[in-house]
PDB file of C-alpha atoms in Angstrom:
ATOM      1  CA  UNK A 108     -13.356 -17.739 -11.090  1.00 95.00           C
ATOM      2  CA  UNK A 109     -13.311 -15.551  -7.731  1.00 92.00           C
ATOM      3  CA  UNK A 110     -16.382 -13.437  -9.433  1.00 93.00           C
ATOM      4  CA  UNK A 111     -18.144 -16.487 -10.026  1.00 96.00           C
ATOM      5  CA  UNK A 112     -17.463 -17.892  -6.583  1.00 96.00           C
ATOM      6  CA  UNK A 113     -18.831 -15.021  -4.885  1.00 93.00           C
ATOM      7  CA  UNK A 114     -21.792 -15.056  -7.024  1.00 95.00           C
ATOM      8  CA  UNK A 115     -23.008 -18.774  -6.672  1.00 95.00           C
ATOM      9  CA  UNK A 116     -21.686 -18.270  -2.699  1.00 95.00           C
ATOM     10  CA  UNK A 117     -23.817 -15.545  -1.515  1.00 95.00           C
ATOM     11  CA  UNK A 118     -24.198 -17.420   1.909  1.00 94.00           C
ATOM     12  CA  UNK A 119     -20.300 -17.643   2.335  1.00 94.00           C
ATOM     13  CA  UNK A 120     -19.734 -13.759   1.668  1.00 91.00           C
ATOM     14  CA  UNK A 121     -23.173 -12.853   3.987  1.00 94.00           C
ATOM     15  CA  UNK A 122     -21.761 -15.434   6.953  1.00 95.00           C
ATOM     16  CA  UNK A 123     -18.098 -14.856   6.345  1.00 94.00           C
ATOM     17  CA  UNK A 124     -17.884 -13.395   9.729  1.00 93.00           C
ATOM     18  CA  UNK A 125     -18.799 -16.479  11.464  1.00 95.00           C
ATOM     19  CA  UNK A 126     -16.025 -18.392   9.823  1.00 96.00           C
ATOM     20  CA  UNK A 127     -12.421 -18.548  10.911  1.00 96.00           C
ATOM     21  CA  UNK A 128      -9.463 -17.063   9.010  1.00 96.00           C
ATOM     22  CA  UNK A 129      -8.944 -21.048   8.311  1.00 96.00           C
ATOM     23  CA  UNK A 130     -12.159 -21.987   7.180  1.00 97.00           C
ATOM     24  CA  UNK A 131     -11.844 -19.300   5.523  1.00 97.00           C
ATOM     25  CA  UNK A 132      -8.414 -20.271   3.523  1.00 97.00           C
ATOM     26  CA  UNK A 133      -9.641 -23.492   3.440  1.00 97.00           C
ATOM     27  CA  UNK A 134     -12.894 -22.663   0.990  1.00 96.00           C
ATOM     28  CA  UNK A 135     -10.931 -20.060  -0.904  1.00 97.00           C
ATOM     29  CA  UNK A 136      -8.606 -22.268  -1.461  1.00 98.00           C
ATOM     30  CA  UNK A 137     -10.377 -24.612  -3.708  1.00 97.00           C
ATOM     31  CA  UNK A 138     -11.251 -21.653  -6.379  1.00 97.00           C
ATOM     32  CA  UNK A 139      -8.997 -22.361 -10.023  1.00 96.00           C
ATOM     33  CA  UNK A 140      -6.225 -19.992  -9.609  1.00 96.00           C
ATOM     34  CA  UNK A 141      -6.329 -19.066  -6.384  1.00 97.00           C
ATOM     35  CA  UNK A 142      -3.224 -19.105  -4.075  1.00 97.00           C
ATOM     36  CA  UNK A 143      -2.193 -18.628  -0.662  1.00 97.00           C
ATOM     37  CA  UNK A 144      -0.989 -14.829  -1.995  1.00 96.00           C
ATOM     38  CA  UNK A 145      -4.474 -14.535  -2.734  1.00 96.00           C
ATOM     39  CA  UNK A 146      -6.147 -15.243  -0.126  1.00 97.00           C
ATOM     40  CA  UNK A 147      -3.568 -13.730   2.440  1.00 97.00           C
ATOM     41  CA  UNK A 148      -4.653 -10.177   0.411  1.00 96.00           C
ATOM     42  CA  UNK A 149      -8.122 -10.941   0.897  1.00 95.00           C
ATOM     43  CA  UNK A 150      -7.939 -11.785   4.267  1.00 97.00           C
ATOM     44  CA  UNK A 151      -6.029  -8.371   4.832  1.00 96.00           C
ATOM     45  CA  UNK A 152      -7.532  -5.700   2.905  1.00 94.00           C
ATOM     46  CA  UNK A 153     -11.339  -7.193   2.630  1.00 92.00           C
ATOM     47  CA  UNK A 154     -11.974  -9.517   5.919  1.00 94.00           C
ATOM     48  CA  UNK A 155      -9.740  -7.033   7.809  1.00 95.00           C
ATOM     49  CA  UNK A 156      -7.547  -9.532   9.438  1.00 96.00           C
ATOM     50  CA  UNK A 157      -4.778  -7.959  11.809  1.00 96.00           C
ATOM     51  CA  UNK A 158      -1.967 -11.282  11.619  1.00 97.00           C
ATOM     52  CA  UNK A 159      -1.357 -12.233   8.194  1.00 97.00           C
ATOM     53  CA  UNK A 160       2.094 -12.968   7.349  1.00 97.00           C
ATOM     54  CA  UNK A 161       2.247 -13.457   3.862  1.00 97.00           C
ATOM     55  CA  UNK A 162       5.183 -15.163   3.228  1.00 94.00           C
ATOM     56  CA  UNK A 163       4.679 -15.614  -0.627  1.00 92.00           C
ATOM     57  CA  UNK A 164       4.703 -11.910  -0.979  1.00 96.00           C
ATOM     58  CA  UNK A 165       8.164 -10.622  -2.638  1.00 95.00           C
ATOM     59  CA  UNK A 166       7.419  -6.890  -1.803  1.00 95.00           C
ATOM     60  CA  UNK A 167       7.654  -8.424   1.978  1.00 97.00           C
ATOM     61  CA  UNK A 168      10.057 -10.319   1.459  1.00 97.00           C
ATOM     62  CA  UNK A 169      12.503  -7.859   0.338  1.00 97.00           C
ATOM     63  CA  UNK A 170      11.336  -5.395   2.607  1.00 97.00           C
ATOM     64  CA  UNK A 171      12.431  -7.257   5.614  1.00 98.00           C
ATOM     65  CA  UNK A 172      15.864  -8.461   3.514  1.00 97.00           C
ATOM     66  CA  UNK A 173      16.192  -4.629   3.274  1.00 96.00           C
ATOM     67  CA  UNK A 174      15.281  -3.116   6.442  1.00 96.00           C
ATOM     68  CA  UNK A 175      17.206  -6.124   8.353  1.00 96.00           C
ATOM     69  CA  UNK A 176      20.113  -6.418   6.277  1.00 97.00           C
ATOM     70  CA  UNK A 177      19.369 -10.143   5.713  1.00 97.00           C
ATOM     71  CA  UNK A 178      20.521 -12.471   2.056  1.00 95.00           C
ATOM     72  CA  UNK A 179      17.990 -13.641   0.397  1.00 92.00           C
ATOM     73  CA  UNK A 180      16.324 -16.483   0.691  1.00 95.00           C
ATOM     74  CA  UNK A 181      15.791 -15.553   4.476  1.00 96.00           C
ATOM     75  CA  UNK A 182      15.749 -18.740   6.570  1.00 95.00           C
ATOM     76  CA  UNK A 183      12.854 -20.483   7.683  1.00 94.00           C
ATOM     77  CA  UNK A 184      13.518 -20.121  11.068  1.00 96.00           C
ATOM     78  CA  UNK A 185      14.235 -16.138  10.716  1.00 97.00           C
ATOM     79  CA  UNK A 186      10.835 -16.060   9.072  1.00 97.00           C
ATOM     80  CA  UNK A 187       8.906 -17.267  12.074  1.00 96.00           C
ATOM     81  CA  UNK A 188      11.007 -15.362  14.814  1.00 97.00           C
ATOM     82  CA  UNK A 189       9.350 -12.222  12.511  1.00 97.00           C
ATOM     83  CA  UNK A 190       6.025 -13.836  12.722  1.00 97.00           C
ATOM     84  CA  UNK A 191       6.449 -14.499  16.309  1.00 97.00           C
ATOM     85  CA  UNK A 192       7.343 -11.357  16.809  1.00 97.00           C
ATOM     86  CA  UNK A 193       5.408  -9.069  15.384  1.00 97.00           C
ATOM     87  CA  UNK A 194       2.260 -11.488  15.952  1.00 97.00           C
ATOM     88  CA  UNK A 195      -0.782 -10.608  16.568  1.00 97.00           C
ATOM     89  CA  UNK A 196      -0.045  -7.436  14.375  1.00 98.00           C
ATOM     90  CA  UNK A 197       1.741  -9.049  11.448  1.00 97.00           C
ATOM     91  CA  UNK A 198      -0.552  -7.658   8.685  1.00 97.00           C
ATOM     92  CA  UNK A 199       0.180  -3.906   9.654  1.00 97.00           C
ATOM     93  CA  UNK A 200       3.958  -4.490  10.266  1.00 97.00           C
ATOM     94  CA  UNK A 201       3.083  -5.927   6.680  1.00 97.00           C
ATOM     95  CA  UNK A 202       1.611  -3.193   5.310  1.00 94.00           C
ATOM     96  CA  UNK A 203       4.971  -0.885   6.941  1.00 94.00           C
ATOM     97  CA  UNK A 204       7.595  -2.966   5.413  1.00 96.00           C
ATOM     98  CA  UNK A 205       5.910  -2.227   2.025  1.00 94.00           C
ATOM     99  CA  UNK A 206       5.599   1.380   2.354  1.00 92.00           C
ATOM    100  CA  UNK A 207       9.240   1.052   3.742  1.00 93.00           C
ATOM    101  CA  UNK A 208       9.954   0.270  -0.047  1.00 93.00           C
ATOM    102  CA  UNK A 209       8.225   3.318  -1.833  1.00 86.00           C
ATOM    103  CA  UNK A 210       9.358   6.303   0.207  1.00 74.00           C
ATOM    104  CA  UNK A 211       6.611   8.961  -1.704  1.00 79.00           C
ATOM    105  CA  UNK A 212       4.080   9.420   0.203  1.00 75.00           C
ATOM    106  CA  UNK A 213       0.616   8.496  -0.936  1.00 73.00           C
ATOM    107  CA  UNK A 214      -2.694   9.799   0.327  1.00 74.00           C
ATOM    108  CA  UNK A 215      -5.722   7.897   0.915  1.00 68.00           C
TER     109      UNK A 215
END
């Protein structure tokens, strides 16, 4: 569904820079299958977005459980201190917490 998207959308993925993280989200959104998890990756790893806070992810989840000593389910309101926080950086304190869970290094 995501390939076809892309493929009958070729004016989204050549303009996509002129759109908002939102409007982005927004038209995402309305592809069969995908998620918020999704489109939180997408927006990281392919739009390059520096502020995601992906609060569906588990690996992130745990991470900060871990790292922070907290029970899980974390609160709500513990949640968006983080976000607050570590905003507008969230997606690389993201991408931290989940190395903070696989301590091999890895080379890129």
């Amino acid at each position: 569904n995501i390939c076809n998207f892309f493929l009958e959308n070729k004016n989204f993925i050549k303009n996509i820079d002129k759109y908002s993280e939102e409007e982005i989200f927004n038209k995402l959104i309305l592809i069969k299958g995908v998620g918020p998890w999704t489109i939180h990756m997408f927006l990281m790893f392919s739009y390059g977005s520096s502020n995601i806070f992906p609060i569906g992810d588990l690996g992130f989840l745990k991470a900060i459980s871990k790292l922070y000593n907290l029970k899980t389910p974390i609160s709500e309101r513990k949640l968006r201190n983080f976000n607050k926080i570590w905003s507008p950086y969230s997606s690389q304190a993201t991408w931290y917490l989940w190395r903070s869970l696989d301590p091999i290094p890895v080379n890129y």
